[in-house]
PDB file of C-alpha atoms in Angstrom:
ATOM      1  CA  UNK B   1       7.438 -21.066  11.083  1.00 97.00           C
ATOM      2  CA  UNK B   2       6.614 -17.712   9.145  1.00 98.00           C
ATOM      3  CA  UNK B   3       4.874 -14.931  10.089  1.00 98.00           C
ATOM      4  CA  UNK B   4       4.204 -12.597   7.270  1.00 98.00           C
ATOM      5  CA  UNK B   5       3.888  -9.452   8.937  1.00 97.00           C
ATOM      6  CA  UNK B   6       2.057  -6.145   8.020  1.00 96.00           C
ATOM      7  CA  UNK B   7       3.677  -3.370   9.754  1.00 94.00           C
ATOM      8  CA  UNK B   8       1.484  -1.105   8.415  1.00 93.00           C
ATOM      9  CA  UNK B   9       2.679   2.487   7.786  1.00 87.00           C
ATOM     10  CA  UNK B  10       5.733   2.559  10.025  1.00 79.00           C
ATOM     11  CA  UNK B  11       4.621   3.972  13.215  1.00 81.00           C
ATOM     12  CA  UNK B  12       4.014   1.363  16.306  1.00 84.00           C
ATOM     13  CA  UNK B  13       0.753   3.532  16.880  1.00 87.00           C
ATOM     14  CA  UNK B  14      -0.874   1.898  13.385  1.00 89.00           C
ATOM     15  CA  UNK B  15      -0.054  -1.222  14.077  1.00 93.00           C
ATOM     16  CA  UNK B  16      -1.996  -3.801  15.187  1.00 95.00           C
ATOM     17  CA  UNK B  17      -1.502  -5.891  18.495  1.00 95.00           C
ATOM     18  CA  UNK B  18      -1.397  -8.838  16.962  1.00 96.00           C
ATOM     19  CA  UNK B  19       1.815  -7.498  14.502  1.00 96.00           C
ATOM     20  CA  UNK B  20       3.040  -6.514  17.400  1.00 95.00           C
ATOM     21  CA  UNK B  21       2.733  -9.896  19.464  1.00 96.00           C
ATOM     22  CA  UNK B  22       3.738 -11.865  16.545  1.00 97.00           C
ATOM     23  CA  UNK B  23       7.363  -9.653  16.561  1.00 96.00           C
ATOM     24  CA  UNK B  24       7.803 -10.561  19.844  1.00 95.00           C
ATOM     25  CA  UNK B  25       7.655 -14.258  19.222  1.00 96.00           C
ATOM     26  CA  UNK B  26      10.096 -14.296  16.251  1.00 97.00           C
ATOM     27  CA  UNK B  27      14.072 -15.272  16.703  1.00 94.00           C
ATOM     28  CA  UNK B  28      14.637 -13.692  13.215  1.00 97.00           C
ATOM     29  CA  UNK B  29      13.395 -10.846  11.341  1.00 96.00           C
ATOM     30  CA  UNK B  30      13.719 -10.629   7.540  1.00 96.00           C
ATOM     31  CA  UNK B  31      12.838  -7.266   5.723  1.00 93.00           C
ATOM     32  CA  UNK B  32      13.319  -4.445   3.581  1.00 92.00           C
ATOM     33  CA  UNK B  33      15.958  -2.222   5.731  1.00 88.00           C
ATOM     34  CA  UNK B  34      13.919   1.044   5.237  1.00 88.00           C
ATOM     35  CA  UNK B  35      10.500  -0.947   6.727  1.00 89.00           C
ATOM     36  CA  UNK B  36      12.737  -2.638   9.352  1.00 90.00           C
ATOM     37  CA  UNK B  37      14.362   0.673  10.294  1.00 88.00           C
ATOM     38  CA  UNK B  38      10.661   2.112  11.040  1.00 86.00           C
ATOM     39  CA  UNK B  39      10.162  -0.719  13.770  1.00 88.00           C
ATOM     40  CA  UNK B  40      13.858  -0.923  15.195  1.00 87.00           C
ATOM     41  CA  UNK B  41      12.596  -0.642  18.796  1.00 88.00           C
ATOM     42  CA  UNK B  42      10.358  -3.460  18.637  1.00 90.00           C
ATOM     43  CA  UNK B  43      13.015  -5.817  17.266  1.00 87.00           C
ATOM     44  CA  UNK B  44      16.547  -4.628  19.277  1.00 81.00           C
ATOM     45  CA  UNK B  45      16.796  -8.526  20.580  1.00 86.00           C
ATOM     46  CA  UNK B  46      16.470 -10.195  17.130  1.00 91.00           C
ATOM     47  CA  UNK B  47      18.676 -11.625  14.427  1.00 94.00           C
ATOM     48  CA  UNK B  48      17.859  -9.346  11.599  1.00 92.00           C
ATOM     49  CA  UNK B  49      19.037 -10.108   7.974  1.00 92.00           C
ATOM     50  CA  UNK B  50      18.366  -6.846   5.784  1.00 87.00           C
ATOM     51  CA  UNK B  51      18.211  -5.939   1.833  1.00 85.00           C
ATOM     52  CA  UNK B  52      17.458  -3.179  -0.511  1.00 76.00           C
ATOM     53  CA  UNK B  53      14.589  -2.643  -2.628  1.00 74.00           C
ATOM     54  CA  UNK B  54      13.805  -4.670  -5.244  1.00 78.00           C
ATOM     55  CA  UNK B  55      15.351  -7.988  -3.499  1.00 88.00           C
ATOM     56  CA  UNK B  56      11.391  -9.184  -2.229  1.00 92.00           C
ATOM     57  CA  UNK B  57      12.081 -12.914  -3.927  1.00 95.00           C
ATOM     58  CA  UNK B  58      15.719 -12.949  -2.100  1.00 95.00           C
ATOM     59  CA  UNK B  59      13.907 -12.132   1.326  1.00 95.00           C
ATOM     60  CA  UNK B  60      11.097 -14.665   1.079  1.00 96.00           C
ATOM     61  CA  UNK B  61      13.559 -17.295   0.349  1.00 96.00           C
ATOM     62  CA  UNK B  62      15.554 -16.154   3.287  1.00 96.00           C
ATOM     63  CA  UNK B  63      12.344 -16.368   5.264  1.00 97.00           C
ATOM     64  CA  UNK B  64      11.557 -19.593   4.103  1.00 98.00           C
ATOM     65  CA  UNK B  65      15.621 -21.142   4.567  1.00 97.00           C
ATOM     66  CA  UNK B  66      15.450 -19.882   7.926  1.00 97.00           C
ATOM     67  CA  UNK B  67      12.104 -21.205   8.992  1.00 98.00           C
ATOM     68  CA  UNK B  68      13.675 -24.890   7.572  1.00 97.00           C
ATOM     69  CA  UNK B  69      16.189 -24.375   9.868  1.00 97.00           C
ATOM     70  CA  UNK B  70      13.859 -24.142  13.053  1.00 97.00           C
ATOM     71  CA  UNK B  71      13.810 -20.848  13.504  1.00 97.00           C
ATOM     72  CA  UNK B  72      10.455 -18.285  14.384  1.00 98.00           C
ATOM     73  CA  UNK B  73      10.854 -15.733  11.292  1.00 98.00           C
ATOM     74  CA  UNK B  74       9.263 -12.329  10.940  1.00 97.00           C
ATOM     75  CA  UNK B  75       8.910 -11.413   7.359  1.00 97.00           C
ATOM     76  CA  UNK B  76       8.122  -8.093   7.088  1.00 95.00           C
ATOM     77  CA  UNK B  77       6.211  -5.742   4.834  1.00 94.00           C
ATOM     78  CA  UNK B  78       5.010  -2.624   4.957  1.00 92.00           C
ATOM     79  CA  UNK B  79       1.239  -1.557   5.136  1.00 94.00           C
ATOM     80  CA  UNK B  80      -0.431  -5.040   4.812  1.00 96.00           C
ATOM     81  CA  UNK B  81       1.703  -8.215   3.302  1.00 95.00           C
ATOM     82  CA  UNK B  82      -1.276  -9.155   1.352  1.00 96.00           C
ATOM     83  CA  UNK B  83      -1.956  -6.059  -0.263  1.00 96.00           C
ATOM     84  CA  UNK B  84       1.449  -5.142  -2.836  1.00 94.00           C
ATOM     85  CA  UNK B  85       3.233  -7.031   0.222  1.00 93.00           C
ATOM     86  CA  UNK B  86       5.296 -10.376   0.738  1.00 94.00           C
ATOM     87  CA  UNK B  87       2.187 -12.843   1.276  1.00 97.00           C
ATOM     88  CA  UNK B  88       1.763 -13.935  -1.988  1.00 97.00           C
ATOM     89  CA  UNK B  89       5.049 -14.036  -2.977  1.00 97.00           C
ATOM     90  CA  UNK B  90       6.336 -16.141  -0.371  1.00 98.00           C
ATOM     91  CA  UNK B  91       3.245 -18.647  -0.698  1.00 98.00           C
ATOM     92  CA  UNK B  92       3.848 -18.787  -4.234  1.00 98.00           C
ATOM     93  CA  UNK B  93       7.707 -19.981  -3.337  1.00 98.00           C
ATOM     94  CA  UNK B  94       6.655 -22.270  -0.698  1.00 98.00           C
ATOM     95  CA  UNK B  95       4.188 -24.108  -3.163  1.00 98.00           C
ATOM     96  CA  UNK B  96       7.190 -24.754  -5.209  1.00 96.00           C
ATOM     97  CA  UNK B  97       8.988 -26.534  -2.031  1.00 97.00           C
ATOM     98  CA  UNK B  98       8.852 -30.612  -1.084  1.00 95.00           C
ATOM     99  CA  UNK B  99       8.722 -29.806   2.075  1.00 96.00           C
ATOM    100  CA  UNK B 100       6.399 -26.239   3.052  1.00 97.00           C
ATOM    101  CA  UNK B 101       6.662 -24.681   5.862  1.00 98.00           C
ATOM    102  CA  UNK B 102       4.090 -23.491   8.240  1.00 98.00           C
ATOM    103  CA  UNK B 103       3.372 -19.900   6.935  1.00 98.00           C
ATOM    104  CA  UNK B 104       0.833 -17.434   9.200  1.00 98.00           C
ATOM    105  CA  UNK B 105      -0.440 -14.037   7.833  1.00 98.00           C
ATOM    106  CA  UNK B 106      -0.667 -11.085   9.989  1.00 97.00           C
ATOM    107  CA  UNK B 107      -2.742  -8.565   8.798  1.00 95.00           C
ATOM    108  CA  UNK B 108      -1.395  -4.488   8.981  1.00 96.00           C
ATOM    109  CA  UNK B 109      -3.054  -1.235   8.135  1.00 95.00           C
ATOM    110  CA  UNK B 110      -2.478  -0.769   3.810  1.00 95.00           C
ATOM    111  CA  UNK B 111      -1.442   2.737   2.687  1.00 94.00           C
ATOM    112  CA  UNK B 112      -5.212   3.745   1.274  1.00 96.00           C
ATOM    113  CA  UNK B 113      -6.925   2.843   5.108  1.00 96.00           C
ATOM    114  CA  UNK B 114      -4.523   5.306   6.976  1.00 96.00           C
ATOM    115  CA  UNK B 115      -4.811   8.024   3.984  1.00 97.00           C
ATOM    116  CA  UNK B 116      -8.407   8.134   3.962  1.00 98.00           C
ATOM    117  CA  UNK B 117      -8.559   8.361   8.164  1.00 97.00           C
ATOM    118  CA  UNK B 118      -6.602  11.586   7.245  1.00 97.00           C
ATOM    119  CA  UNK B 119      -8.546  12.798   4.773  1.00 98.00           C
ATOM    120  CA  UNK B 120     -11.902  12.265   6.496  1.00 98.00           C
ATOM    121  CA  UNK B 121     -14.420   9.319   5.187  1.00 98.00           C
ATOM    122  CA  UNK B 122     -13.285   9.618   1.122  1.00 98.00           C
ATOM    123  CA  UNK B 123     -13.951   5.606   0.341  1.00 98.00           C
ATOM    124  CA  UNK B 124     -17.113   4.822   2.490  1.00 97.00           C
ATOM    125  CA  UNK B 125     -18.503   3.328  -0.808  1.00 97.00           C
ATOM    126  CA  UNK B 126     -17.199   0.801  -3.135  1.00 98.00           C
ATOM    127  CA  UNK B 127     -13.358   1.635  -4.135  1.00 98.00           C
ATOM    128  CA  UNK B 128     -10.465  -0.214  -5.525  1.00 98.00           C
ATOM    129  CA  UNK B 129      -6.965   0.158  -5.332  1.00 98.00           C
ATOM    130  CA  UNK B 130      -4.409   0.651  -8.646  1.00 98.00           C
ATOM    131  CA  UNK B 131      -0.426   0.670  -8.502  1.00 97.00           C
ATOM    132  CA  UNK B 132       0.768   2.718 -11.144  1.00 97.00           C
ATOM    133  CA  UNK B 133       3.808   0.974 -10.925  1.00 95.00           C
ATOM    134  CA  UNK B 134       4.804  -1.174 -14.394  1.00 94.00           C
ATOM    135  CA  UNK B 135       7.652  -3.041 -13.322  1.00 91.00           C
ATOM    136  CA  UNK B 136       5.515  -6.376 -13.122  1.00 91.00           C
ATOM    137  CA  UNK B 137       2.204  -4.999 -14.672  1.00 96.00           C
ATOM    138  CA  UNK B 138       2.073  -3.801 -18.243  1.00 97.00           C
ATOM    139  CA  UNK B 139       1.026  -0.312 -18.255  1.00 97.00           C
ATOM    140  CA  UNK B 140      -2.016  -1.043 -20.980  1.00 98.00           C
ATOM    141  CA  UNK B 141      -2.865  -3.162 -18.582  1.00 98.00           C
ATOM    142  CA  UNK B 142      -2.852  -0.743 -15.812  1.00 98.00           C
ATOM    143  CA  UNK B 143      -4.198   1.890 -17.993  1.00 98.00           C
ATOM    144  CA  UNK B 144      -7.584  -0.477 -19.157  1.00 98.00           C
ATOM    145  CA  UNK B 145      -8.042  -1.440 -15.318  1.00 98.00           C
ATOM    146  CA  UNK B 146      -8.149   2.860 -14.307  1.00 98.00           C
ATOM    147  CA  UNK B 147     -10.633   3.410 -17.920  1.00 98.00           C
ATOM    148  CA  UNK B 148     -13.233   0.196 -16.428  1.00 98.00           C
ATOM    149  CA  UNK B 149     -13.042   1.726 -12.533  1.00 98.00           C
ATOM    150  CA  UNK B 150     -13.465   5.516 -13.245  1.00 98.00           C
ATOM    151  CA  UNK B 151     -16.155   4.401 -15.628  1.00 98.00           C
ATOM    152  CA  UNK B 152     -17.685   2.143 -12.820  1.00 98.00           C
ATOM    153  CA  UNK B 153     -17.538   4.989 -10.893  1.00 98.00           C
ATOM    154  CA  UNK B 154     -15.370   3.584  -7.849  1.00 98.00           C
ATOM    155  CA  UNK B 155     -13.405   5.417  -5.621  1.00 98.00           C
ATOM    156  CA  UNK B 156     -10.071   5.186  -6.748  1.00 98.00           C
ATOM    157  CA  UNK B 157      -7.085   4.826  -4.269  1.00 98.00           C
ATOM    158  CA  UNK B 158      -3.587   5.212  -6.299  1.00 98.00           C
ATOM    159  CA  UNK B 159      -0.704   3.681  -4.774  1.00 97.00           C
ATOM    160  CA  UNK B 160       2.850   4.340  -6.249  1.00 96.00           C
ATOM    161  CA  UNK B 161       1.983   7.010  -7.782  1.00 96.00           C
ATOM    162  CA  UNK B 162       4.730   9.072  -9.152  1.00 94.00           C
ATOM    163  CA  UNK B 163       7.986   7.949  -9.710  1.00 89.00           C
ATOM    164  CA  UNK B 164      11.858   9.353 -11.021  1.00 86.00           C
ATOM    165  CA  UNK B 165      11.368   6.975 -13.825  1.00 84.00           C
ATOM    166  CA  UNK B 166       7.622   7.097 -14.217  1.00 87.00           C
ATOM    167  CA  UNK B 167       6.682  11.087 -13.881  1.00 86.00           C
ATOM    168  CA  UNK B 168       3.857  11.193 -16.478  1.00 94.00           C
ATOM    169  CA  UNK B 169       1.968   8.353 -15.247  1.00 96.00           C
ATOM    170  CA  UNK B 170      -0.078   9.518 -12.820  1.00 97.00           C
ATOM    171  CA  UNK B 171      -1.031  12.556 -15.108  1.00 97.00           C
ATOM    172  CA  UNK B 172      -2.037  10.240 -17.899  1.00 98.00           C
ATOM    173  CA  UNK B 173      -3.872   8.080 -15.485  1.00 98.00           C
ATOM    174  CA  UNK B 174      -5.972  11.641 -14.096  1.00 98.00           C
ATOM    175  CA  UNK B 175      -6.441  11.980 -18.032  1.00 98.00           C
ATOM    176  CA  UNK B 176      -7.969   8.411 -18.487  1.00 98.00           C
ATOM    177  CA  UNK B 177      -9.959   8.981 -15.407  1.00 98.00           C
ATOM    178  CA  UNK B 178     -11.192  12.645 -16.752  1.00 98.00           C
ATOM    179  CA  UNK B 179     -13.180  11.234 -19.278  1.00 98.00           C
ATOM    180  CA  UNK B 180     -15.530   9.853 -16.521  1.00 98.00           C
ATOM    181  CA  UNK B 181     -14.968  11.992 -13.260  1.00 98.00           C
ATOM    182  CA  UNK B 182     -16.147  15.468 -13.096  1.00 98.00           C
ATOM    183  CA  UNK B 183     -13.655  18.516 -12.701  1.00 98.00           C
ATOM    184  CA  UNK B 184     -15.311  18.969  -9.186  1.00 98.00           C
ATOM    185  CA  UNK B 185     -14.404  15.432  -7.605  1.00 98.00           C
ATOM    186  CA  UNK B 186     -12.726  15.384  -4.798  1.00 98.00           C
ATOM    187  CA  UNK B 187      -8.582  14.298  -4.950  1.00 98.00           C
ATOM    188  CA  UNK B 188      -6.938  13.586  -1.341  1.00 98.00           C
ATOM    189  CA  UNK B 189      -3.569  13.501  -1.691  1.00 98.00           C
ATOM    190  CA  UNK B 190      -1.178  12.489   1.643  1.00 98.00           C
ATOM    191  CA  UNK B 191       2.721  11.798   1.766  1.00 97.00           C
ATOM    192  CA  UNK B 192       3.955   9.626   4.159  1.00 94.00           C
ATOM    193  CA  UNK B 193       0.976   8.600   5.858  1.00 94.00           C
ATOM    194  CA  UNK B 194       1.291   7.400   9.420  1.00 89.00           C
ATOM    195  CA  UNK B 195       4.988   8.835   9.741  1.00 89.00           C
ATOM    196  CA  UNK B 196       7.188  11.157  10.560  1.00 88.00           C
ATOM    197  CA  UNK B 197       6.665  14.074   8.034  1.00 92.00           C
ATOM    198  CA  UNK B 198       2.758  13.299   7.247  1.00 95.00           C
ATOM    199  CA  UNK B 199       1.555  16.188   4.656  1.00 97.00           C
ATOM    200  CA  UNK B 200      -2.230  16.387   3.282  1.00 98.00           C
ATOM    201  CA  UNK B 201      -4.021  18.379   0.885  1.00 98.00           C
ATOM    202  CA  UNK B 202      -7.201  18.163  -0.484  1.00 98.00           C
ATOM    203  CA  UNK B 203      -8.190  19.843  -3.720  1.00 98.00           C
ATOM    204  CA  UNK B 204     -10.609  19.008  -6.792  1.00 98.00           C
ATOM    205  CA  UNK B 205      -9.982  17.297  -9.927  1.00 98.00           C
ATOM    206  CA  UNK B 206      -9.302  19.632 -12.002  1.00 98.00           C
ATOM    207  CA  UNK B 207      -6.550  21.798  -9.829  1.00 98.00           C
ATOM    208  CA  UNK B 208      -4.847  18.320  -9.685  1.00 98.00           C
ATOM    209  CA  UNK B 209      -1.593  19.151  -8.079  1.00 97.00           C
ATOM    210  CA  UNK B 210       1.272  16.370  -9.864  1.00 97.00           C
ATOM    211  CA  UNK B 211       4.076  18.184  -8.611  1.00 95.00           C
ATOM    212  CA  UNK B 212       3.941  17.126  -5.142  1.00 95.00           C
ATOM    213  CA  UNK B 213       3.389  13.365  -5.470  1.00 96.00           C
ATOM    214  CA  UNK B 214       5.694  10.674  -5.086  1.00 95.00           C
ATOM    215  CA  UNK B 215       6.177   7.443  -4.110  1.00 93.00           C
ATOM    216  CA  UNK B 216       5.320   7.770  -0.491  1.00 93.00           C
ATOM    217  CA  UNK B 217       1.982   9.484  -1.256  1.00 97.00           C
ATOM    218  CA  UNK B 218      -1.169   8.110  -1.745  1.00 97.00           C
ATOM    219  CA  UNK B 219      -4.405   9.772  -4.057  1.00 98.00           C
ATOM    220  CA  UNK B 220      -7.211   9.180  -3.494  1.00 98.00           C
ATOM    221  CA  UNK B 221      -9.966  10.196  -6.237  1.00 98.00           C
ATOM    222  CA  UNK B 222     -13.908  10.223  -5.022  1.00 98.00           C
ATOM    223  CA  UNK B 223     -16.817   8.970  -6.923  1.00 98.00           C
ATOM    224  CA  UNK B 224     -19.699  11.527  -8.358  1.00 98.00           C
ATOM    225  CA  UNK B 225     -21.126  11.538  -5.011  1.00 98.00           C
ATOM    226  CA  UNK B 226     -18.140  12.674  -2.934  1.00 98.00           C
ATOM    227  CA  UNK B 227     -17.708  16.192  -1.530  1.00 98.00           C
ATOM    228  CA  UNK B 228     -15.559  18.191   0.373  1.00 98.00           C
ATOM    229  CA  UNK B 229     -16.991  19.693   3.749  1.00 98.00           C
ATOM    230  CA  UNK B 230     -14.712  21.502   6.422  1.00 97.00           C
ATOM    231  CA  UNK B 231     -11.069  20.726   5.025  1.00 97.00           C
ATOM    232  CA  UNK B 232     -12.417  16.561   4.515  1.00 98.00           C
ATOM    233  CA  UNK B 233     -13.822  14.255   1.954  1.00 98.00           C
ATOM    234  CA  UNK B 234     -17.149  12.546   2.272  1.00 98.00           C
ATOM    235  CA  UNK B 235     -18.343  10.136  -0.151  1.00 98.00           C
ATOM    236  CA  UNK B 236     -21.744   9.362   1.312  1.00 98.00           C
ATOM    237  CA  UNK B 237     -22.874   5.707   1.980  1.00 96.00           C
ATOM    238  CA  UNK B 238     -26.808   5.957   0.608  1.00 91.00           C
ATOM    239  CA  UNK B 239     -27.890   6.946   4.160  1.00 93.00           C
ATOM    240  CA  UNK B 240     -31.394   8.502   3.997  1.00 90.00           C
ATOM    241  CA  UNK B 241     -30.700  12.054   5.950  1.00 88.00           C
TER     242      UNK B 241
END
C-alpha cells in the first residue's frame, strides 16, 4: 500500500488532517530529504529512505518495491503530489507492473493556494498554473502555453520561476505576457510560502522586480480586472456591488 502524500508547503500548520493521519499509518516513508526534513517530527518512528533532487523515478520505484514487500509507504511530495508532484509518476510506473499495487492519493495545499492566501484573494477567477521549468517541457512549448493564457486573460500562477541555470526565463515569460497584460496588473510575488523565512511583495507589472525570485517563490500575475487595495490583490469574481 501507497500513500502519495501532499505535504503541502512544509509547515504541519498547512497540512491537511488527512496527510497527517495517513503519516501516522505508514511503516516507511520515501521522499525528497529537503521535503522530509520539513516534516521530521511527524515521522521520528519511521523507516525513512531519502534522495536528492532529481531522483523522483528512483523514489517511486522505492515506494512501489517496498509496498510489494508488505509494507504501509508514505511517498512524499511537496505542496500537492498531483500538482508537479509524485502522483502521476508513480501511477505511470505502476501501470507498467504485473502485479500493481494499491496506490491512495492524499491531497496537500500546492504552492499557488498558500501564495495567494498571502497575497489576499489574487485568483478568485479563472487561473492556471505554468512551470517555467524546461527540463521535461520544451520551452516553445512553455512559451506558446504563457502567449494562449495571458491572451485568455487568466490569472497566471508561475511556479519555478527563476533558476541558476534558467535566469532569463521568467523575464522573457513577463515579456510574452506584456503583449496582453497592462503595465498596471497586479504581480504577487512570495518566497517560501508557508515556511520559515516567508517574504511578500506586491507591485505592478511594469516595476516587475526579477531580482528577487527564485525557485522557492511563487508569481502570481492578475487578470485586467485585478487591483491592489490595502497592501492585497483582488481580482473580483463578477459580484454585482
Amino acid at each position: 500500500m501507497i500513500y502519495v502524500i501532499g505535504s503541502g508547503p512544509g509547515n504541519k500548520d498547512f497540512m491537511t488532517l488527512e496527510a497527517i493521519e495517513a503519516i501516522k499509518k505508514c511503516d516507511t516513508i520515501v521522499g525528497y530529504k529537503t521535503y522530509i526534513n520539513l516534516i521530521k517530527d511527524l515521522i521520528e518512528d519511521k523507516e525513512l529512505v531519502e534522495n536528492g533532487m532529481r531522483q523522483e523515478k528512483e523514489r517511486c520505484e522505492m515506494a512501489l518495491k517496498l509496498s510489494s514487500e508488505g509494507k504501509i509507504v508514505g511517498l512524499i511530495s511537496g505542496g500537492d503530489s498531483g500538482i508537479y508532484g509524485m502522483a502521476g509518476l508513480v501511477y505511470e510506473l505502476n501501470s507498467k507492473l504485473e502485479k500493481k499495487e494499491e496506490i491512495k492519493i492524499v491531497c496537500g495545499v500546492t504552492s499557488s493556494i498558500s501564495a495567494a492566501s498571502v497575497l489576499g484573494a489574487p485568483i478568485m477567477h479563472d487561473f492556471c498554473q505554468i512551470s517555467l521549468s524546461d527540463l521535461m517541457t520544451d520551452w516553445k512549448l512553455i512559451e506558446k502555453r504563457i502567449s494562449l493564457a495571458a491572451e485568455a486573460d487568466f490569472v497566471i500562477a508561475i511556479y519555478n520561476p527563476r533558476s541558476k541555470g534558467r535566469s532569463e526565463h521568467l523575464k522573457r515569460a513577463f515579456e510574452i505576457m506584456g503583449e496582453y497584460k497592462s503595465p498596471s496588473t497586479p504581480v504577487g510575488i512570495v518566497k517560501n510560502s508557508g515556511r520559515d523565512g516567508q517574504e511578500m511583495y506586491i507591485m505592478e507589472f511594469k516595476d516587475m522586480n526579477f531580482d528577487i525570485c527564485d525557485m522557492s517563490t511563487m508569481v502570481i500575475v492578475g487578470n485586467k480586472e485585478s487591483y491592489i487595495d490595502d497592501g492585497k490583490i483582488i481580482t473580483p469574481r463578477g459580484y454585482n456591488i
